[in-house]
Every structure is written in structure tokens, then in C-alpha cells.
Amino acid sequence: MQRPWIITIDGPAGSGKSTLGELLARHLGYLYFDTGVMYRALAWVALERAVDLQSAEMLIDLAHQTVIEVQSPHQDDGRPYTVYADQHDVTWAIRTPAVDRTVSLVARVAGVRREMVRQQQVIGRRGQVVMVGRDIGTIVMPDAPLKIYLEASLDERARRRVKEQQERGLAVDIAQVRADLARRDALDDHVLVAAPDAVVLSSDGVAPADVLTRVLALFADNTPEPRRGYGL
Ligand code: DC
């Protein structure tokens, strides 16, 4: 029986996409590819080099020049993967509030997106991959056989972010986190749309293990024909 070998998971920040993606990839023995890290790595490089974030031209040049790599974790410090930007390990550096604040500006530039999408497609087309992002089902891998769009309310997403940050020892204010998420939703709005053939799931009040079970059932039901060019 043929099973889907590219699974896309899209949805807003804090909806549980990364947790689901990681669990699913581990369960299936697939590559977990969180595409947001590419935009984050680029934002980090832009901050490091003090690039003018209002200059689309400079950001596009940076996207073409920067070598971003995502590899299996090479350190046992809780990381799900290691991210390199021009050979610097930026795995944790791309999770700082400074990058959180900047990344949407970088990700809004059409020329930056074109280059990131191109690089993501190269990895996605190798198959056996769970790809997580915003536009994966619509733009990056529109032919993927199984597409999930994961939603959750703003309040639930804010609670999760606070918990995550507290676990990392950061002091956080829930009102601030909620406002930041709402702001990011507005900035990500241009890509936040479910593909017409995506299965829309809500993770509100649902444990990650239960979301996983649901998606595994969809995976088992999904028996597409092999598609040319997807590594089979
Ligand atoms: O999922 P995340 O919070 O790590 O994403 C970081 C930023 O990148 C966020 O502003 C949305 C953007 N992004 C995007 O535009 N397209 C993707 N495929 C993934 C992320």
C-alpha cells in the first residue's frame, strides 16, 4: 500500500504545529523540517549584520548569500535539530525575542520568500518528510498527499508560549505574549490560509498525543498514487 510520503502542517504561531511535526516525524521515521527556522536564521543574520530591515533589496541579497542548513541534532540539549547560518550554530539564537520581533518583517519580502521556498522544495521533494510552516500546503508542496492545517485560539496559544518560555527559564508576562502573538498573526496574515484540500484540526484543549493519533489515522487512510518527482 502506498502511503503519503510528504505531510504538510501549517497554521498560526503556537498552534502546536512543531510539537505535532516532531512527534509525527519521529513516529514515521521521516525527516522533521520546520521551515520557520529558515526565516528565523535569515532574521538572525540580518540583525548580526545590522542590515536595514526596511530594504527589501538588501534582505533579498542576504537570502541568496546565506547558507542555511538544518541537520539532525548534534548536541543533547533538548534541540530537535541543529540550524546553521553560514556555519554558525544558531539553533538557540533564533529563538530570542529579538528574532521573534524581526522575523515577520524578513518573511514578508516576496523575493526572500521565493528563495526560501525554492530551498524548501529541494528538501521536500526528497520525500519522507514532515514539513511545518505557513504556506507549505499552498505554495511550497501543493501536491503533498496529506495536508494538515492546525488551529488553536489565541488564549490557548498564549498559555502554551508562556509555559514553553518558563521552562526555558525566561520571565514572561502573558498579556505581552498574547499581544505579541496577535501582532504576529496580523503580520503572517498574508500566508495564513489553509489549502483547499487540507484537513483543518483544532488543538484547543487536545493533548499532543491525541492530535498525533488523529493524524496517524488520516495517514493510514491516505493511499495516494505515487507521484513523479517525489523521490519514489
Ligand atoms: O513558525 P515560526 O514562528 O518559527 O515562524 C517564524 C516566522 O516565519 C513567522 O513570522 C512566520 C514565517 N514563516 C513563513 O512565513 N512561512 C513558513 N513556511 C514558515 C514560517
PDB file of C-alpha atoms and ligand atoms in Angstrom:
ATOM      1  CA  MET A   1       0.000   0.000   0.000  1.00  0.00           C
ATOM      2  CA  GLN A   2       1.285   3.455  -0.921  1.00  0.00           C
ATOM      3  CA  ARG A   3       1.339   5.929   1.961  1.00  0.00           C
ATOM      4  CA  PRO A   4       1.799   9.696   1.806  1.00  0.00           C
ATOM      5  CA  TRP A   5       5.475  10.480   1.982  1.00  0.00           C
ATOM      6  CA  ILE A   6       5.125  14.247   2.301  1.00  0.00           C
ATOM      7  CA  ILE A   7       2.980  15.560   5.115  1.00  0.00           C
ATOM      8  CA  THR A   8       2.485  19.307   5.432  1.00  0.00           C
ATOM      9  CA  ILE A   9       1.446  21.040   8.649  1.00  0.00           C
ATOM     10  CA  ASP A  10       0.514  24.714   8.521  1.00  0.00           C
ATOM     11  CA  GLY A  11      -1.125  27.062  10.996  1.00  0.00           C
ATOM     12  CA  PRO A  12      -0.512  30.089  13.209  1.00  0.00           C
ATOM     13  CA  ALA A  13       2.277  30.517  15.787  1.00  0.00           C
ATOM     14  CA  GLY A  14       1.661  28.430  18.889  1.00  0.00           C
ATOM     15  CA  SER A  15      -0.991  26.145  17.373  1.00  0.00           C
ATOM     16  CA  GLY A  16       1.096  23.066  18.189  1.00  0.00           C
ATOM     17  CA  LYS A  17       2.495  22.528  14.672  1.00  0.00           C
ATOM     18  CA  SER A  18       6.058  21.966  15.794  1.00  0.00           C
ATOM     19  CA  THR A  19       5.108  19.520  18.538  1.00  0.00           C
ATOM     20  CA  LEU A  20       2.908  17.585  16.135  1.00  0.00           C
ATOM     21  CA  GLY A  21       5.516  17.675  13.368  1.00  0.00           C
ATOM     22  CA  GLU A  22       8.247  16.415  15.630  1.00  0.00           C
ATOM     23  CA  LEU A  23       6.127  13.596  17.088  1.00  0.00           C
ATOM     24  CA  LEU A  24       4.856  12.571  13.678  1.00  0.00           C
ATOM     25  CA  ALA A  25       8.286  12.541  12.062  1.00  0.00           C
ATOM     26  CA  ARG A  26       9.723  10.511  14.914  1.00  0.00           C
ATOM     27  CA  HIS A  27       6.849   8.049  14.725  1.00  0.00           C
ATOM     28  CA  LEU A  28       7.174   7.568  10.958  1.00  0.00           C
ATOM     29  CA  GLY A  29      10.960   7.773  10.765  1.00  0.00           C
ATOM     30  CA  TYR A  30      10.592  10.818   8.482  1.00  0.00           C
ATOM     31  CA  LEU A  31      12.664  13.981   8.408  1.00  0.00           C
ATOM     32  CA  TYR A  32      11.162  16.775  10.530  1.00  0.00           C
ATOM     33  CA  PHE A  33      11.588  20.039   8.665  1.00  0.00           C
ATOM     34  CA  ASP A  34      10.391  23.154  10.481  1.00  0.00           C
ATOM     35  CA  THR A  35      10.588  25.725   7.673  1.00  0.00           C
ATOM     36  CA  GLY A  36      10.188  28.704  10.033  1.00  0.00           C
ATOM     37  CA  VAL A  37      13.817  28.179  11.097  1.00  0.00           C
ATOM     38  CA  MET A  38      14.951  29.352   7.666  1.00  0.00           C
ATOM     39  CA  TYR A  39      13.216  32.716   8.051  1.00  0.00           C
ATOM     40  CA  ARG A  40      14.457  32.898  11.628  1.00  0.00           C
ATOM     41  CA  ALA A  41      18.060  32.158  10.618  1.00  0.00           C
ATOM     42  CA  LEU A  42      17.889  34.866   7.999  1.00  0.00           C
ATOM     43  CA  ALA A  43      16.466  37.338  10.521  1.00  0.00           C
ATOM     44  CA  TRP A  44      19.342  36.463  12.878  1.00  0.00           C
ATOM     45  CA  VAL A  45      21.936  37.143  10.157  1.00  0.00           C
ATOM     46  CA  ALA A  46      20.194  40.426   9.272  1.00  0.00           C
ATOM     47  CA  LEU A  47      20.366  41.528  12.928  1.00  0.00           C
ATOM     48  CA  GLU A  48      24.003  40.423  13.279  1.00  0.00           C
ATOM     49  CA  ARG A  49      24.997  42.427  10.222  1.00  0.00           C
ATOM     50  CA  ALA A  50      22.738  45.352  11.088  1.00  0.00           C
ATOM     51  CA  VAL A  51      21.065  45.085   7.687  1.00  0.00           C
ATOM     52  CA  ASP A  52      18.353  47.686   7.096  1.00  0.00           C
ATOM     53  CA  LEU A  53      15.163  45.667   7.665  1.00  0.00           C
ATOM     54  CA  GLN A  54      13.201  48.116   5.544  1.00  0.00           C
ATOM     55  CA  SER A  55      15.339  47.375   2.499  1.00  0.00           C
ATOM     56  CA  ALA A  56      13.764  44.517   0.525  1.00  0.00           C
ATOM     57  CA  GLU A  57      16.720  44.580  -1.850  1.00  0.00           C
ATOM     58  CA  MET A  58      19.279  44.023   0.918  1.00  0.00           C
ATOM     59  CA  LEU A  59      17.184  41.277   2.509  1.00  0.00           C
ATOM     60  CA  ILE A  60      16.808  39.505  -0.836  1.00  0.00           C
ATOM     61  CA  ASP A  61      20.578  39.684  -1.403  1.00  0.00           C
ATOM     62  CA  LEU A  62      21.079  38.260   2.066  1.00  0.00           C
ATOM     63  CA  ALA A  63      18.660  35.391   1.332  1.00  0.00           C
ATOM     64  CA  HIS A  64      20.692  34.474  -1.753  1.00  0.00           C
ATOM     65  CA  GLN A  65      24.054  34.746   0.010  1.00  0.00           C
ATOM     66  CA  THR A  66      23.307  32.985   3.281  1.00  0.00           C
ATOM     67  CA  VAL A  67      23.781  29.245   3.512  1.00  0.00           C
ATOM     68  CA  ILE A  68      21.171  27.867   5.878  1.00  0.00           C
ATOM     69  CA  GLU A  69      21.329  24.222   6.849  1.00  0.00           C
ATOM     70  CA  VAL A  70      19.122  22.105   9.059  1.00  0.00           C
ATOM     71  CA  GLN A  71      20.664  18.878  10.306  1.00  0.00           C
ATOM     72  CA  SER A  72      19.925  16.157  12.824  1.00  0.00           C
ATOM     73  CA  PRO A  73      20.646  17.372  16.375  1.00  0.00           C
ATOM     74  CA  HIS A  74      24.340  17.099  17.152  1.00  0.00           C
ATOM     75  CA  GLN A  75      24.011  18.027  20.837  1.00  0.00           C
ATOM     76  CA  ASP A  76      21.856  16.516  23.508  1.00  0.00           C
ATOM     77  CA  ASP A  77      20.445  19.769  24.920  1.00  0.00           C
ATOM     78  CA  GLY A  78      16.798  19.341  24.006  1.00  0.00           C
ATOM     79  CA  ARG A  79      17.140  20.604  20.437  1.00  0.00           C
ATOM     80  CA  PRO A  80      15.065  18.776  17.786  1.00  0.00           C
ATOM     81  CA  TYR A  81      17.598  19.710  15.063  1.00  0.00           C
ATOM     82  CA  THR A  82      20.646  21.876  14.595  1.00  0.00           C
ATOM     83  CA  VAL A  83      20.334  25.012  12.457  1.00  0.00           C
ATOM     84  CA  TYR A  84      23.377  26.585  10.837  1.00  0.00           C
ATOM     85  CA  ALA A  85      23.560  30.004   9.209  1.00  0.00           C
ATOM     86  CA  ASP A  86      26.843  30.346   7.320  1.00  0.00           C
ATOM     87  CA  GLN A  87      28.234  27.580   9.530  1.00  0.00           C
ATOM     88  CA  HIS A  88      27.293  29.254  12.838  1.00  0.00           C
ATOM     89  CA  ASP A  89      25.158  27.088  15.076  1.00  0.00           C
ATOM     90  CA  VAL A  90      22.124  29.358  15.543  1.00  0.00           C
ATOM     91  CA  THR A  91      19.711  26.748  16.922  1.00  0.00           C
ATOM     92  CA  TRP A  92      19.001  28.649  20.128  1.00  0.00           C
ATOM     93  CA  ALA A  93      19.951  32.119  18.901  1.00  0.00           C
ATOM     94  CA  ILE A  94      16.969  32.122  16.510  1.00  0.00           C
ATOM     95  CA  ARG A  95      14.560  31.708  19.447  1.00  0.00           C
ATOM     96  CA  THR A  96      15.327  35.023  21.143  1.00  0.00           C
ATOM     97  CA  PRO A  97      12.744  37.820  21.485  1.00  0.00           C
ATOM     98  CA  ALA A  98      14.841  39.964  19.102  1.00  0.00           C
ATOM     99  CA  VAL A  99      14.430  37.375  16.341  1.00  0.00           C
ATOM    100  CA  ASP A 100      10.744  36.875  17.250  1.00  0.00           C
ATOM    101  CA  ARG A 101      10.199  40.592  16.696  1.00  0.00           C
ATOM    102  CA  THR A 102      12.135  40.760  13.424  1.00  0.00           C
ATOM    103  CA  VAL A 103      11.318  37.566  11.601  1.00  0.00           C
ATOM    104  CA  SER A 104       7.917  38.585  10.225  1.00  0.00           C
ATOM    105  CA  LEU A 105       9.498  41.625   8.556  1.00  0.00           C
ATOM    106  CA  VAL A 106      12.005  39.379   6.799  1.00  0.00           C
ATOM    107  CA  ALA A 107       9.362  36.791   5.882  1.00  0.00           C
ATOM    108  CA  ARG A 108       7.115  39.419   4.283  1.00  0.00           C
ATOM    109  CA  VAL A 109       9.546  40.214   1.471  1.00  0.00           C
ATOM    110  CA  ALA A 110       8.388  38.431  -1.692  1.00  0.00           C
ATOM    111  CA  GLY A 111      11.925  37.925  -3.053  1.00  0.00           C
ATOM    112  CA  VAL A 112      13.063  36.430   0.251  1.00  0.00           C
ATOM    113  CA  ARG A 113      10.109  34.032   0.188  1.00  0.00           C
ATOM    114  CA  ARG A 114      10.861  32.962  -3.376  1.00  0.00           C
ATOM    115  CA  GLU A 115      14.384  31.937  -2.378  1.00  0.00           C
ATOM    116  CA  MET A 116      13.284  30.216   0.846  1.00  0.00           C
ATOM    117  CA  VAL A 117      10.519  28.345  -0.993  1.00  0.00           C
ATOM    118  CA  ARG A 118      12.987  27.193  -3.638  1.00  0.00           C
ATOM    119  CA  GLN A 119      15.353  25.816  -0.982  1.00  0.00           C
ATOM    120  CA  GLN A 120      12.472  24.181   0.922  1.00  0.00           C
ATOM    121  CA  GLN A 121      11.225  22.467  -2.238  1.00  0.00           C
ATOM    122  CA  VAL A 122      14.641  20.919  -2.835  1.00  0.00           C
ATOM    123  CA  ILE A 123      14.459  19.274   0.597  1.00  0.00           C
ATOM    124  CA  GLY A 124      10.744  18.445   0.414  1.00  0.00           C
ATOM    125  CA  ARG A 125      10.983  16.695  -2.934  1.00  0.00           C
ATOM    126  CA  ARG A 126      13.344  14.145  -1.470  1.00  0.00           C
ATOM    127  CA  GLY A 127      10.237  12.794   0.281  1.00  0.00           C
ATOM    128  CA  GLN A 128       9.751  11.036   3.632  1.00  0.00           C
ATOM    129  CA  VAL A 129       9.361  14.409   5.242  1.00  0.00           C
ATOM    130  CA  VAL A 130       7.038  16.220   7.612  1.00  0.00           C
ATOM    131  CA  MET A 131       7.185  19.914   6.648  1.00  0.00           C
ATOM    132  CA  VAL A 132       5.881  22.515   9.051  1.00  0.00           C
ATOM    133  CA  GLY A 133       5.199  26.188   8.262  1.00  0.00           C
ATOM    134  CA  ARG A 134       2.546  28.580   6.991  1.00  0.00           C
ATOM    135  CA  ASP A 135       2.469  28.129   3.219  1.00  0.00           C
ATOM    136  CA  ILE A 136       3.670  24.560   2.825  1.00  0.00           C
ATOM    137  CA  GLY A 137       0.352  23.082   1.690  1.00  0.00           C
ATOM    138  CA  THR A 138      -0.495  26.079  -0.505  1.00  0.00           C
ATOM    139  CA  ILE A 139       2.799  27.187  -2.077  1.00  0.00           C
ATOM    140  CA  VAL A 140       5.776  25.003  -1.194  1.00  0.00           C
ATOM    141  CA  MET A 141       4.321  21.496  -1.602  1.00  0.00           C
ATOM    142  CA  PRO A 142       0.844  21.969  -3.137  1.00  0.00           C
ATOM    143  CA  ASP A 143       0.826  18.353  -4.393  1.00  0.00           C
ATOM    144  CA  ALA A 144       1.545  16.810  -0.990  1.00  0.00           C
ATOM    145  CA  PRO A 145      -0.851  13.930  -0.391  1.00  0.00           C
ATOM    146  CA  LEU A 146      -1.616  14.753   3.255  1.00  0.00           C
ATOM    147  CA  LYS A 147      -2.047  18.330   4.429  1.00  0.00           C
ATOM    148  CA  ILE A 148      -2.951  19.412   7.919  1.00  0.00           C
ATOM    149  CA  TYR A 149      -3.945  22.922   8.985  1.00  0.00           C
ATOM    150  CA  LEU A 150      -3.695  23.170  12.755  1.00  0.00           C
ATOM    151  CA  GLU A 151      -5.573  25.883  14.612  1.00  0.00           C
ATOM    152  CA  ALA A 152      -5.927  26.954  18.257  1.00  0.00           C
ATOM    153  CA  SER A 153      -7.437  30.002  19.960  1.00  0.00           C
ATOM    154  CA  LEU A 154      -5.251  32.985  20.795  1.00  0.00           C
ATOM    155  CA  ASP A 155      -5.669  32.399  24.548  1.00  0.00           C
ATOM    156  CA  GLU A 156      -4.616  28.769  24.328  1.00  0.00           C
ATOM    157  CA  ARG A 157      -1.627  29.640  22.148  1.00  0.00           C
ATOM    158  CA  ALA A 158      -0.541  32.361  24.584  1.00  0.00           C
ATOM    159  CA  ARG A 159      -0.743  29.925  27.523  1.00  0.00           C
ATOM    160  CA  ARG A 160       1.437  27.426  25.645  1.00  0.00           C
ATOM    161  CA  ARG A 161       4.051  30.028  24.721  1.00  0.00           C
ATOM    162  CA  VAL A 162       4.253  31.193  28.348  1.00  0.00           C
ATOM    163  CA  LYS A 163       4.754  27.610  29.535  1.00  0.00           C
ATOM    164  CA  GLU A 164       7.468  26.991  26.921  1.00  0.00           C
ATOM    165  CA  GLN A 165       9.330  30.158  27.848  1.00  0.00           C
ATOM    166  CA  GLN A 166       9.036  29.488  31.587  1.00  0.00           C
ATOM    167  CA  GLU A 167      10.503  26.027  31.012  1.00  0.00           C
ATOM    168  CA  ARG A 168      13.461  27.743  29.375  1.00  0.00           C
ATOM    169  CA  GLY A 169      13.887  29.927  32.456  1.00  0.00           C
ATOM    170  CA  LEU A 170      12.608  33.146  30.841  1.00  0.00           C
ATOM    171  CA  ALA A 171      10.412  35.581  32.766  1.00  0.00           C
ATOM    172  CA  VAL A 172       7.207  36.211  30.830  1.00  0.00           C
ATOM    173  CA  ASP A 173       4.046  38.231  31.035  1.00  0.00           C
ATOM    174  CA  ILE A 174       1.033  36.501  29.481  1.00  0.00           C
ATOM    175  CA  ALA A 175      -0.581  39.754  28.342  1.00  0.00           C
ATOM    176  CA  GLN A 176       2.609  40.645  26.484  1.00  0.00           C
ATOM    177  CA  VAL A 177       2.892  37.167  24.937  1.00  0.00           C
ATOM    178  CA  ARG A 178      -0.748  37.326  23.839  1.00  0.00           C
ATOM    179  CA  ALA A 179      -0.250  40.769  22.288  1.00  0.00           C
ATOM    180  CA  ASP A 180       2.927  39.579  20.501  1.00  0.00           C
ATOM    181  CA  LEU A 181       1.096  36.553  19.094  1.00  0.00           C
ATOM    182  CA  ALA A 182      -1.790  38.734  17.881  1.00  0.00           C
ATOM    183  CA  ARG A 183       0.727  41.059  16.235  1.00  0.00           C
ATOM    184  CA  ARG A 184       2.488  38.123  14.559  1.00  0.00           C
ATOM    185  CA  ASP A 185      -0.838  36.719  13.349  1.00  0.00           C
ATOM    186  CA  ALA A 186      -1.505  40.053  11.659  1.00  0.00           C
ATOM    187  CA  LEU A 187       1.969  40.141  10.097  1.00  0.00           C
ATOM    188  CA  ASP A 188       1.743  36.490   8.947  1.00  0.00           C
ATOM    189  CA  ASP A 189      -1.775  37.036   7.642  1.00  0.00           C
ATOM    190  CA  HIS A 190      -0.617  37.102   4.002  1.00  0.00           C
ATOM    191  CA  VAL A 191       0.340  33.413   4.153  1.00  0.00           C
ATOM    192  CA  LEU A 192      -2.008  32.104   6.841  1.00  0.00           C
ATOM    193  CA  VAL A 193      -4.554  30.217   4.814  1.00  0.00           C
ATOM    194  CA  ALA A 194      -5.453  26.537   4.694  1.00  0.00           C
ATOM    195  CA  ALA A 195      -5.020  24.748   1.368  1.00  0.00           C
ATOM    196  CA  PRO A 196      -8.430  23.789  -0.100  1.00  0.00           C
ATOM    197  CA  ASP A 197      -7.619  20.102   0.387  1.00  0.00           C
ATOM    198  CA  ALA A 198      -6.102  20.476   3.883  1.00  0.00           C
ATOM    199  CA  VAL A 199      -7.675  18.755   6.877  1.00  0.00           C
ATOM    200  CA  VAL A 200      -8.348  21.514   9.409  1.00  0.00           C
ATOM    201  CA  LEU A 201      -7.873  20.417  13.028  1.00  0.00           C
ATOM    202  CA  SER A 202      -8.136  22.389  16.252  1.00  0.00           C
ATOM    203  CA  SER A 203      -5.683  21.632  19.038  1.00  0.00           C
ATOM    204  CA  ASP A 204      -7.664  23.624  21.646  1.00  0.00           C
ATOM    205  CA  GLY A 205      -7.807  21.514  24.779  1.00  0.00           C
ATOM    206  CA  VAL A 206      -6.482  18.469  22.900  1.00  0.00           C
ATOM    207  CA  ALA A 207      -3.320  16.758  24.155  1.00  0.00           C
ATOM    208  CA  PRO A 208      -0.481  16.488  21.604  1.00  0.00           C
ATOM    209  CA  ALA A 209      -0.685  12.681  21.746  1.00  0.00           C
ATOM    210  CA  ASP A 210      -4.366  12.845  20.721  1.00  0.00           C
ATOM    211  CA  VAL A 211      -3.663  15.179  17.804  1.00  0.00           C
ATOM    212  CA  LEU A 212      -0.947  12.725  16.751  1.00  0.00           C
ATOM    213  CA  THR A 213      -3.361   9.777  16.905  1.00  0.00           C
ATOM    214  CA  ARG A 214      -5.824  11.669  14.722  1.00  0.00           C
ATOM    215  CA  VAL A 215      -3.184  12.485  12.114  1.00  0.00           C
ATOM    216  CA  LEU A 216      -1.819   8.948  12.118  1.00  0.00           C
ATOM    217  CA  ALA A 217      -5.351   7.730  11.342  1.00  0.00           C
ATOM    218  CA  LEU A 218      -5.522  10.165   8.417  1.00  0.00           C
ATOM    219  CA  PHE A 219      -2.116   8.968   7.316  1.00  0.00           C
ATOM    220  CA  ALA A 220      -3.261   5.348   7.386  1.00  0.00           C
ATOM    221  CA  ASP A 221      -6.403   6.206   5.339  1.00  0.00           C
ATOM    222  CA  ASN A 222      -4.492   8.151   2.765  1.00  0.00           C
ATOM    223  CA  THR A 223      -3.334   5.965  -0.084  1.00  0.00           C
ATOM    224  CA  PRO A 224      -2.319   8.200  -2.972  1.00  0.00           C
ATOM    225  CA  GLU A 225      -0.767   7.028  -6.190  1.00  0.00           C
ATOM    226  CA  PRO A 226       2.981   7.600  -6.359  1.00  0.00           C
ATOM    227  CA  ARG A 227       3.758  10.996  -7.822  1.00  0.00           C
ATOM    228  CA  ARG A 228       6.576  11.637 -10.187  1.00  0.00           C
ATOM    229  CA  GLY A 229       9.434  13.711  -8.856  1.00  0.00           C
ATOM    230  CA  TYR A 230       8.804  12.981  -5.216  1.00  0.00           C
ATOM    231  CA  GLY A 231      11.681  10.649  -4.752  1.00  0.00           C
ATOM    232  CA  LEU A 232       9.948   7.373  -5.487  1.00  0.00           C
TER     233      LEU A 232
HETATM  234  O1   DC B   1       6.845  29.037  12.838  1.00  0.00           O
HETATM  235  P1   DC B   1       7.780  30.151  13.308  1.00  0.00           P
HETATM  236  O2   DC B   1       7.193  31.016  14.378  1.00  0.00           O
HETATM  237  O3   DC B   1       9.129  29.669  13.676  1.00  0.00           O
HETATM  238  O4   DC B   1       7.957  31.078  12.017  1.00  0.00           O
HETATM  239  C1   DC B   1       8.801  32.187  12.021  1.00  0.00           C
HETATM  240  C2   DC B   1       8.324  33.234  11.031  1.00  0.00           C
HETATM  241  O5   DC B   1       8.473  32.759   9.698  1.00  0.00           O
HETATM  242  C3   DC B   1       6.873  33.675  11.168  1.00  0.00           C
HETATM  243  O6   DC B   1       6.836  35.091  11.018  1.00  0.00           O
HETATM  244  C4   DC B   1       6.161  33.063  10.007  1.00  0.00           C
HETATM  245  C5   DC B   1       7.250  32.863   8.997  1.00  0.00           C
HETATM  246  N1   DC B   1       7.074  31.657   8.208  1.00  0.00           N
HETATM  247  C6   DC B   1       6.565  31.804   6.946  1.00  0.00           C
HETATM  248  O7   DC B   1       6.216  32.912   6.550  1.00  0.00           O
HETATM  249  N2   DC B   1       6.454  30.709   6.146  1.00  0.00           N
HETATM  250  C7   DC B   1       6.813  29.485   6.594  1.00  0.00           C
HETATM  251  N3   DC B   1       6.709  28.441   5.791  1.00  0.00           N
HETATM  252  C8   DC B   1       7.319  29.335   7.909  1.00  0.00           C
HETATM  253  C9   DC B   1       7.425  30.451   8.686  1.00  0.00           C
END
